[in-house]
Coordinates of C-alpha atoms and ligand atoms in Angstrom, one line a residue:
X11 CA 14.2 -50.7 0.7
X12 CA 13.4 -50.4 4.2
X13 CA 11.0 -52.4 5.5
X14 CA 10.4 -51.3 9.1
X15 CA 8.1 -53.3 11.5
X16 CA 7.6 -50.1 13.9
X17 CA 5.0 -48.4 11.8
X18 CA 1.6 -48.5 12.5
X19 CA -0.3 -50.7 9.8
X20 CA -1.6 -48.9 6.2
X21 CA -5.3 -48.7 6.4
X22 CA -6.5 -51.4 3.2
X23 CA -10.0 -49.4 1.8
X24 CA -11.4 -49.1 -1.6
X25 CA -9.1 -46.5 -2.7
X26 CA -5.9 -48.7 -2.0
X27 CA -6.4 -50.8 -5.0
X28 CA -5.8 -54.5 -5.5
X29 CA -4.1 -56.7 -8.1
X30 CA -6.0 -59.2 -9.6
X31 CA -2.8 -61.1 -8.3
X32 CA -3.6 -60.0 -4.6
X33 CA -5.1 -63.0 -3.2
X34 CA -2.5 -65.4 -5.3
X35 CA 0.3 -63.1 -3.8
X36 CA -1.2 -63.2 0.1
X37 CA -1.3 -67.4 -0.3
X38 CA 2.5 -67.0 -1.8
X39 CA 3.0 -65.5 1.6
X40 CA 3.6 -61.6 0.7
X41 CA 5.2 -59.8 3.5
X42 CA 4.6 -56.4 2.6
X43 CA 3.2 -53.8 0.0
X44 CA 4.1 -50.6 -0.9
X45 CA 0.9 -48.6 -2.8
X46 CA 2.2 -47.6 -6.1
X47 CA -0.6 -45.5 -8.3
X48 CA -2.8 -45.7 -5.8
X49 CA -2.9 -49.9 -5.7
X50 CA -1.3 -52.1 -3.0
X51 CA 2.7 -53.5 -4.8
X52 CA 4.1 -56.5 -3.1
X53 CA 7.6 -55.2 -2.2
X54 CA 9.2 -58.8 -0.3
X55 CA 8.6 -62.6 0.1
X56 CA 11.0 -64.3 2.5
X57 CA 13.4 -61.2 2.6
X58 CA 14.5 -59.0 0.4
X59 CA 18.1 -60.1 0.5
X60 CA 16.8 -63.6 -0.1
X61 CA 14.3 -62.4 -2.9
X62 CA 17.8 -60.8 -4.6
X63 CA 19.5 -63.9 -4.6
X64 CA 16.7 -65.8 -6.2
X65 CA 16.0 -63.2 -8.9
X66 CA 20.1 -63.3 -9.6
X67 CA 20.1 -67.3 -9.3
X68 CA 16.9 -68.4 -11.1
X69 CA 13.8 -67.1 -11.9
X70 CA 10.4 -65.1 -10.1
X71 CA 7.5 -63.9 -11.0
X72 CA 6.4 -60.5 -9.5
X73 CA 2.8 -59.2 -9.0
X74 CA 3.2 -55.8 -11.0
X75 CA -0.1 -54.8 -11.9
X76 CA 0.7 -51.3 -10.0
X77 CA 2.3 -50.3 -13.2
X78 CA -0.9 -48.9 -14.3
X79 CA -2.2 -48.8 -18.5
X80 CA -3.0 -45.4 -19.7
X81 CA -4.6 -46.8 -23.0
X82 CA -4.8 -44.4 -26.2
X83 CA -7.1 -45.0 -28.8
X84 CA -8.4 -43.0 -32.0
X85 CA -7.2 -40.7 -34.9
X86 CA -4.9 -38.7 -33.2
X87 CA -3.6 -41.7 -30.5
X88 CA 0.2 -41.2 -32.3
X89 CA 0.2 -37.3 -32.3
X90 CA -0.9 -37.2 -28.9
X91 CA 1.9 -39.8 -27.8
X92 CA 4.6 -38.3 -29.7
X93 CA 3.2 -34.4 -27.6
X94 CA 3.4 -36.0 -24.5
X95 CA 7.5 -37.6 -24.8
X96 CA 10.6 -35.9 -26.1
X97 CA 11.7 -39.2 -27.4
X98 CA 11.6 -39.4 -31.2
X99 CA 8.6 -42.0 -31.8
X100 CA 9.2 -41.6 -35.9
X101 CA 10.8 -44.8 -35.7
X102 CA 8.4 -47.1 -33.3
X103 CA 6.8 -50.1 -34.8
X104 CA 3.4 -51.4 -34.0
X105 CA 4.8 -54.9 -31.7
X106 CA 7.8 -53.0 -30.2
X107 CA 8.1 -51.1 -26.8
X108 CA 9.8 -47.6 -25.8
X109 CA 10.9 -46.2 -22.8
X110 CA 9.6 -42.9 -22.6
X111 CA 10.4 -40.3 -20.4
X112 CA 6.6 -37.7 -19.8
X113 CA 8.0 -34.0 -19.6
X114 CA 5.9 -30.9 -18.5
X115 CA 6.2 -27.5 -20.5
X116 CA 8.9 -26.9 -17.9
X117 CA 11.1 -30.0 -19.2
X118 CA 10.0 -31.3 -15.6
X119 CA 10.0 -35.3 -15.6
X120 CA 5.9 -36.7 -15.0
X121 CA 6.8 -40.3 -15.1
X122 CA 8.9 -42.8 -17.1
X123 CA 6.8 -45.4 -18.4
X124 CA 7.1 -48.2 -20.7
X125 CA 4.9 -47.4 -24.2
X126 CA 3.7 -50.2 -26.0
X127 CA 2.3 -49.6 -29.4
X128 CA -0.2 -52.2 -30.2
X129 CA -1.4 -50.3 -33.6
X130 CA -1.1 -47.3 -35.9
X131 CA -2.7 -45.2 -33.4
X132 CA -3.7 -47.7 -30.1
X133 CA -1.1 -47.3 -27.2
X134 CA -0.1 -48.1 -23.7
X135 CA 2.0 -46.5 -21.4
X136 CA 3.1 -48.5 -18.6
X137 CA 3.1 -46.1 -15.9
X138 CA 5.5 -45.5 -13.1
X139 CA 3.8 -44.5 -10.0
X140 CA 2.1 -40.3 -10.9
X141 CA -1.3 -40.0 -12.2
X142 CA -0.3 -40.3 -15.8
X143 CA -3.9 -41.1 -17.2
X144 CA -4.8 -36.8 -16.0
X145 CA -2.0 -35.5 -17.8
X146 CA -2.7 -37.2 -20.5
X147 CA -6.8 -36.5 -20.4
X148 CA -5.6 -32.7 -20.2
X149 CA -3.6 -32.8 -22.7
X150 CA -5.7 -34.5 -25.0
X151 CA -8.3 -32.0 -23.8
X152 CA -6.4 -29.0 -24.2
X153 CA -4.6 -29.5 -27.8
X154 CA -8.5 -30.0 -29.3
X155 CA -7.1 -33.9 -29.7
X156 CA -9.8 -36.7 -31.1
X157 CA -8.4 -39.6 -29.2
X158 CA -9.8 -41.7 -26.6
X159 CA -8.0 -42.5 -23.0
X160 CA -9.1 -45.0 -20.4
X161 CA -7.6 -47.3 -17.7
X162 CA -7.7 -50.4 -19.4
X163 CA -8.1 -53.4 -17.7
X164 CA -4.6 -55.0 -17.9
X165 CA -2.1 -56.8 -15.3
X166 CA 1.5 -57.2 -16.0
X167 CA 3.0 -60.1 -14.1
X168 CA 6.8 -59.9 -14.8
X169 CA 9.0 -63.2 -15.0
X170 CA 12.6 -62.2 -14.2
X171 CA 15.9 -64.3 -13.4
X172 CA 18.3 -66.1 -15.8
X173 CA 15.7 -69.3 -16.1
X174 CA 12.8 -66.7 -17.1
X175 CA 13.0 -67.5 -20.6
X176 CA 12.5 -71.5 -20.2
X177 CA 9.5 -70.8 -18.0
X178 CA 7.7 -68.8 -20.5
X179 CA 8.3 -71.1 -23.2
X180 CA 7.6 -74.3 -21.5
X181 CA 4.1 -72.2 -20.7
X182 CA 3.4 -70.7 -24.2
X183 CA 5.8 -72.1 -26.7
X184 CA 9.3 -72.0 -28.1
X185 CA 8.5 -69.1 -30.3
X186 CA 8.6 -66.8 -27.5
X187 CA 12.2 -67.1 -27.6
X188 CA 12.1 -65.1 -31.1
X189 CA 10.8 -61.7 -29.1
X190 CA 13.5 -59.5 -29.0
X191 CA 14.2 -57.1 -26.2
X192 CA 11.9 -54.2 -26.0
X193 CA 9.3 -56.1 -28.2
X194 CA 5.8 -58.4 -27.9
X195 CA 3.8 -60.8 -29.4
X196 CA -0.2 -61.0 -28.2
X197 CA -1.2 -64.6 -27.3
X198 CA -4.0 -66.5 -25.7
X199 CA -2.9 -68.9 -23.0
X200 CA -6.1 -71.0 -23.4
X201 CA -8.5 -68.6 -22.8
X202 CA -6.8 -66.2 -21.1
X203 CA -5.8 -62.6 -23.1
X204 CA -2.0 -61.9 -22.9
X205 CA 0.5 -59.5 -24.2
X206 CA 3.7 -61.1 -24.0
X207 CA 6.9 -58.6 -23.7
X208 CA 10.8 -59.1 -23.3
X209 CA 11.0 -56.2 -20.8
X210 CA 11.0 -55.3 -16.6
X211 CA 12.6 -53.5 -14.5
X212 CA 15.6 -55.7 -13.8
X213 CA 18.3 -56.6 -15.4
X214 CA 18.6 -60.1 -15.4
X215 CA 16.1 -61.1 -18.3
X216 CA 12.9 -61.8 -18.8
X217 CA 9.4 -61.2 -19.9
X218 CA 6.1 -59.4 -18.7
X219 CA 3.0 -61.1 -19.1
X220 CA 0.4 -58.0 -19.5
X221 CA -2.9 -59.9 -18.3
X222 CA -5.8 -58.6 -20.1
X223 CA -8.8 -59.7 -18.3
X224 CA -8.7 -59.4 -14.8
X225 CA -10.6 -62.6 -14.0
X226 CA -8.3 -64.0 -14.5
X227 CA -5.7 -63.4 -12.4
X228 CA -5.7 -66.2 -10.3
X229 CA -5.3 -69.0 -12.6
X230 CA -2.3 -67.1 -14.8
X231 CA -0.4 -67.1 -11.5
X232 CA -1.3 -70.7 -10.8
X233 CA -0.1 -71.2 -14.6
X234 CA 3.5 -69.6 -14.5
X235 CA 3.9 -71.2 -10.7
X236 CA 3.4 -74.6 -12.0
X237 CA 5.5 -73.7 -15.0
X238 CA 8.0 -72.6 -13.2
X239 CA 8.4 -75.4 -10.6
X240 CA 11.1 -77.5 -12.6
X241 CA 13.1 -74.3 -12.8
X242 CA 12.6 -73.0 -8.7
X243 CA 10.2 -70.2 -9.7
X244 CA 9.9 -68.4 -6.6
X245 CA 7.0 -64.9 -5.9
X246 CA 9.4 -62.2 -6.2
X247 CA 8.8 -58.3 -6.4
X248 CA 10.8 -55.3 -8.3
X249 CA 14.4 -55.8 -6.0
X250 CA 15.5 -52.1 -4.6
X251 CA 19.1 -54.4 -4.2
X252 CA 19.6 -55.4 -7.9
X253 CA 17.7 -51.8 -9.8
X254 CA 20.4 -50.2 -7.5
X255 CA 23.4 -52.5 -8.5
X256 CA 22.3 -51.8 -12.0
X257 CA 21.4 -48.1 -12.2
X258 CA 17.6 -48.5 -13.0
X259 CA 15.7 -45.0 -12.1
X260 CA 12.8 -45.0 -9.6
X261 CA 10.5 -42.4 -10.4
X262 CA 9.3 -40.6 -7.3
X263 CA 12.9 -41.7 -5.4
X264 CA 15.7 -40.6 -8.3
X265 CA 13.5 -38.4 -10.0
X266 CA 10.2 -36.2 -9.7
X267 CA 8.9 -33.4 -11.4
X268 CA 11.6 -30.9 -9.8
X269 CA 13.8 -32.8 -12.0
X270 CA 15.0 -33.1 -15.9
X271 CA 15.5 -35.6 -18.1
X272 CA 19.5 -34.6 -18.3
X273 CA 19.7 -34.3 -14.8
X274 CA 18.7 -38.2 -14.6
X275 CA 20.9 -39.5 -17.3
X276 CA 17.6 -39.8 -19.2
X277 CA 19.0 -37.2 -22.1
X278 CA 19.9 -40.0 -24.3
X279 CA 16.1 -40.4 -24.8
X280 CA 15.1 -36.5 -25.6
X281 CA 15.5 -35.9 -29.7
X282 CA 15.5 -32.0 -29.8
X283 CA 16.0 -32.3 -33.2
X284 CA 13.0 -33.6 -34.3
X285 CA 10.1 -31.9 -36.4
X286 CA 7.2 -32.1 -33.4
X287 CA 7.1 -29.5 -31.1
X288 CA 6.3 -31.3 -27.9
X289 CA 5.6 -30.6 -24.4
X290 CA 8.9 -29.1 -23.1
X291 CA 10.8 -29.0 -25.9
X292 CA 12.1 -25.6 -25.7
X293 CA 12.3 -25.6 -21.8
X294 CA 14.6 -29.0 -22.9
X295 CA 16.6 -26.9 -25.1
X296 CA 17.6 -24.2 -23.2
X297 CA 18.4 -26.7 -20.1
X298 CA 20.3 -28.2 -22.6
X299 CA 22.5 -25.1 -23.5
X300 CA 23.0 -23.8 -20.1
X301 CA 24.2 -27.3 -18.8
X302 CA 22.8 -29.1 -15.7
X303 CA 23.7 -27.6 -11.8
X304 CA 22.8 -31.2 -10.4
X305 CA 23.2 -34.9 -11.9
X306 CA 22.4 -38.4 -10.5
X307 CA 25.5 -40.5 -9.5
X308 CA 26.6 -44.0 -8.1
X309 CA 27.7 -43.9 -4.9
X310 CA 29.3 -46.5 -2.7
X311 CA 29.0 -45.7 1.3
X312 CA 31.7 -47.3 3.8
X313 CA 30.6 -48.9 7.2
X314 CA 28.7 -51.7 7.8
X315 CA 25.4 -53.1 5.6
X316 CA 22.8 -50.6 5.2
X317 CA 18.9 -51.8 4.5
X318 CA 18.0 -49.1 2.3
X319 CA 17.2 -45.9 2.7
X320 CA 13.0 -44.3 3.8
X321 CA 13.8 -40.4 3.5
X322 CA 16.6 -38.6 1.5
X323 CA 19.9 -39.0 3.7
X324 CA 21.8 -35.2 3.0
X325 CA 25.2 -35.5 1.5
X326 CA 27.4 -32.9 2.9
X327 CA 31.1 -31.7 1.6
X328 CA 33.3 -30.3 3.6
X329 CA 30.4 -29.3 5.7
X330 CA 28.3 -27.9 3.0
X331 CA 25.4 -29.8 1.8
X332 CA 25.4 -30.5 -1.8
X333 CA 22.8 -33.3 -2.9
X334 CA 21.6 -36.1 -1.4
X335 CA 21.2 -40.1 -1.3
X336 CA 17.9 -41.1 -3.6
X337 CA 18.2 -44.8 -3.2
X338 CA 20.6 -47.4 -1.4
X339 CA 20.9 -51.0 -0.4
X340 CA 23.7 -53.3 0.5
X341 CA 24.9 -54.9 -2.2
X342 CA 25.4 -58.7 -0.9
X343 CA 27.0 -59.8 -4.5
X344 CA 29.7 -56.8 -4.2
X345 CA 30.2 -56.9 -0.8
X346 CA 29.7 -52.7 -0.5
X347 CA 26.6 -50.1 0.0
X348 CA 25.6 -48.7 -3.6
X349 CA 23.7 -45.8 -3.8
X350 CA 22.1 -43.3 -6.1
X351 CA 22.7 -39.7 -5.3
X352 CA 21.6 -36.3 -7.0
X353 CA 24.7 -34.1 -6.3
X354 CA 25.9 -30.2 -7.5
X355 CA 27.8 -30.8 -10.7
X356 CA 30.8 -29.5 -9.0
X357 CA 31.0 -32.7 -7.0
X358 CA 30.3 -35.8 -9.6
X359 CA 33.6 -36.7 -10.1
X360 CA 34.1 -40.3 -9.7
X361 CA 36.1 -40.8 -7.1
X362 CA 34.8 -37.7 -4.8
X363 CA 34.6 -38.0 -1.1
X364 CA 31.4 -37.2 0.7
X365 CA 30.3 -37.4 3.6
X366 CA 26.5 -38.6 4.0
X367 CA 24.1 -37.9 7.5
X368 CA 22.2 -41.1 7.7
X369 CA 19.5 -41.6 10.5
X370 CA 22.8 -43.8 12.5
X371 CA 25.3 -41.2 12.0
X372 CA 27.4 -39.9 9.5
X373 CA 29.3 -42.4 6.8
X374 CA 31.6 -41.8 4.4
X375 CA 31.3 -42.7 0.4
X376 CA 32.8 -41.6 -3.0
X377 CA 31.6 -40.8 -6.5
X378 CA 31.7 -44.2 -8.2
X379 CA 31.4 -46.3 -11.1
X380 CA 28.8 -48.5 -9.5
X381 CA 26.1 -48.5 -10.1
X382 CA 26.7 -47.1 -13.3
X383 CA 24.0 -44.1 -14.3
Ligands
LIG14 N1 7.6 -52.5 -17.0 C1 6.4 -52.0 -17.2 N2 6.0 -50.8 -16.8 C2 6.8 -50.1 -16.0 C3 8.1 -50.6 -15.6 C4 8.5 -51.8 -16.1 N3 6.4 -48.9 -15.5 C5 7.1 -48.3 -14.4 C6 8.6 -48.5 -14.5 N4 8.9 -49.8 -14.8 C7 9.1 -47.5 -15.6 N5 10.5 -47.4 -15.5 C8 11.4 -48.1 -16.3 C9 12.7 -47.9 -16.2 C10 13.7 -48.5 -17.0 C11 13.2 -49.5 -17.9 C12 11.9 -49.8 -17.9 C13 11.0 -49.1 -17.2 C14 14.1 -50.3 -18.8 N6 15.2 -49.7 -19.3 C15 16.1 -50.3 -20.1 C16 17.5 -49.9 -19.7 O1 17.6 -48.9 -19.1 O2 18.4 -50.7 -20.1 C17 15.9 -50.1 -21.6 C18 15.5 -48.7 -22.0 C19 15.4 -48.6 -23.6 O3 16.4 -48.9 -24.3 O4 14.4 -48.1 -24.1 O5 13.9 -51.5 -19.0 O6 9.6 -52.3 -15.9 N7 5.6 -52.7 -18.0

């Protein structure tokens, strides 16, 4: 991520949301937010190279209450869900979570969030940063549905790093250790309301703590700290350096609504074969059948260490331009510039040479295996 010092500062009002985490994450000694559904995001501590290597090394706890709850209540809470993603929802287990890809009619990707399905018909989806809660109102609206769909209050504060799992069960117990991946428990921690889930957006392990009652904020982060002291718990945020090393999408950088969920690598998700006719599913068929112009690949750039990437950096070919960078870093455990690229189909052979136009000049890179999408 780049984190430039040059730009004149983001004007904090009402509309720019905050965390019930945000004065816990300001005494941590936060550096700097991005605003992520329309609420400030921590995005570094100390640096983001030495955030990495404490993620990778041990354990943090990140402030992610910008991934926003659309909550979905009432009689026709599962039909609506299963409308709204082409991912086959037959299967999904009240305690268990699903990634789930949002398409328009167009097959057009909305968001990617996390759903959680806390009873027959009562839902969350974990939003990625679009306004997820108005699609979902107009599609409720517009199929006749009889459901109910708010903002609920609710926090996630993710624990992430190879020592995650002690820290969570030195706060709330051993049997925490039983939650499989992609699945939660609910749990008090005295009186404070949790959801406890063996997900977040990293790969090294861990949990998310979805807080449930915004007072209090404070004192959970005071909790998991303490907790977390034997092990080095340091404040962390979602790393640009290790979701890049390990080929986790960003929605609004790797993918928008101009995109697909084949383009993305996100097919694997979209059942076409199911019974429900949902939103995009014949759009998804035919994209299917004509086969993708574009896909996302891993990249790795030559040169010296890059610090991310603010605007898409073109990708030319033999002096044609045919995609374009959607995220980077400098990988300091591999020693080489990753990146994520959206290139013609043509080109997404791994080992291709590009050439890629960033704001220093033009750099070479190839078609690679890492990350791996
Ligand atoms: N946690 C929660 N909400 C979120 C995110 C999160 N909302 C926004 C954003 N992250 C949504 N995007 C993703 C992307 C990937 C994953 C989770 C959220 C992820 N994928 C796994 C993988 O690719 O290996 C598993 C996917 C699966 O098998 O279903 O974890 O992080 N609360």
């Amino acid at each position: 991520m780049t984190v430039s010092t040059q730009l004149p500062a983001i004007g904090i009002v009402q509309r720019t949301r905050k965390s019930p985490f945000f004065d816990a994450t300001q005494q941590a000694g936060v550096q700097g937010f991005t605003v992520y559904n329309h609420m400030l995001m921590p995005i570094f501590y100390d640096s983001p190279e030495a955030d990495y290597w404490h993620l990778m090394n041990n354990v943090s706890m990140w402030d992610v209450a910008a991934e926003r709850q659309v909550e979905i209540t009432g009689p026709d809470a599962f039909k609506l869900v299963q409308l709204l993603t082409p991912r086959n929802l037959s299967k999904c287990k009240i305690g268990q979570c699903k990634y789930v890809p949002l398409v328009d009619q167009h097959g057009g990707i909305l968001n990617d969030p996390v759903l959680l399905r806390l009873g027959e018909n009562h839902f969350w989806l974990s939003l990625a940063d679009s306004d997820g809660l108005l699609w979902a109102k107009g599609v409720a609206l517009g199929y006749g549905l009889d459901v109910n769909i708010c903002e609920p209050d609710v926090s996630p504060l993710a624990v992430q790093g190879p020592k995650a799992e002690q820290v969570v069960a030195d706060l709330l117990g051993d049997w925490v250790k039983d939650i499989r991946f992609f699945w939660f428990k609910e749990a008090m921690l005295g009186d404070i309301p949790l959801i406890v889930a063996r997900s977040g957006w990293s790969k090294q392990g861990g949990f998310e703590l979805y807080l449930r009652d915004s007072q209090y904020g404070a004192q959970l982060w005071d909790l998991v700290a303490a907790a977390g002291k034997p092990y080095g718990i340091a404040p962390g945020t979602p790393s640009t350096i290790e979701r890049v090393e390990s080929g986790l999408l960003s929605y609004g950088n790797d993918m928008t609504i101009e995109n697909n969920p084949y383009e993305v690598g996100l097919g694997k998700f979209c059942d076409l074969e199911q019974p429900v006719d949902f939103i995009g599913k014949a759009a998804l068929k035919r994209i299917k059948a004509e086969g993708v112009t574009q896909k996302l690949v891993g990249i790795e750039l030559a040169g010296d260490p890059i610090s991310g990437n603010a605007h898409y950096w073109p990708i030319y070919k033999d002096g044609t331009q045919i995609g374009k960078v959607t995220s980077s870093a400098y990988s300091p455990r591999l020693k080489k510039n990753l990146g994520i690229a959206m290139l013609a189909i043509d080109h997404t052979t791994i080992g291709t040479t590009l050439d890629v136009e960033t704001p220093n000049g033009t750099r070479s890179a190839t078609v690679s295996n890492t990350p791996k999408l």
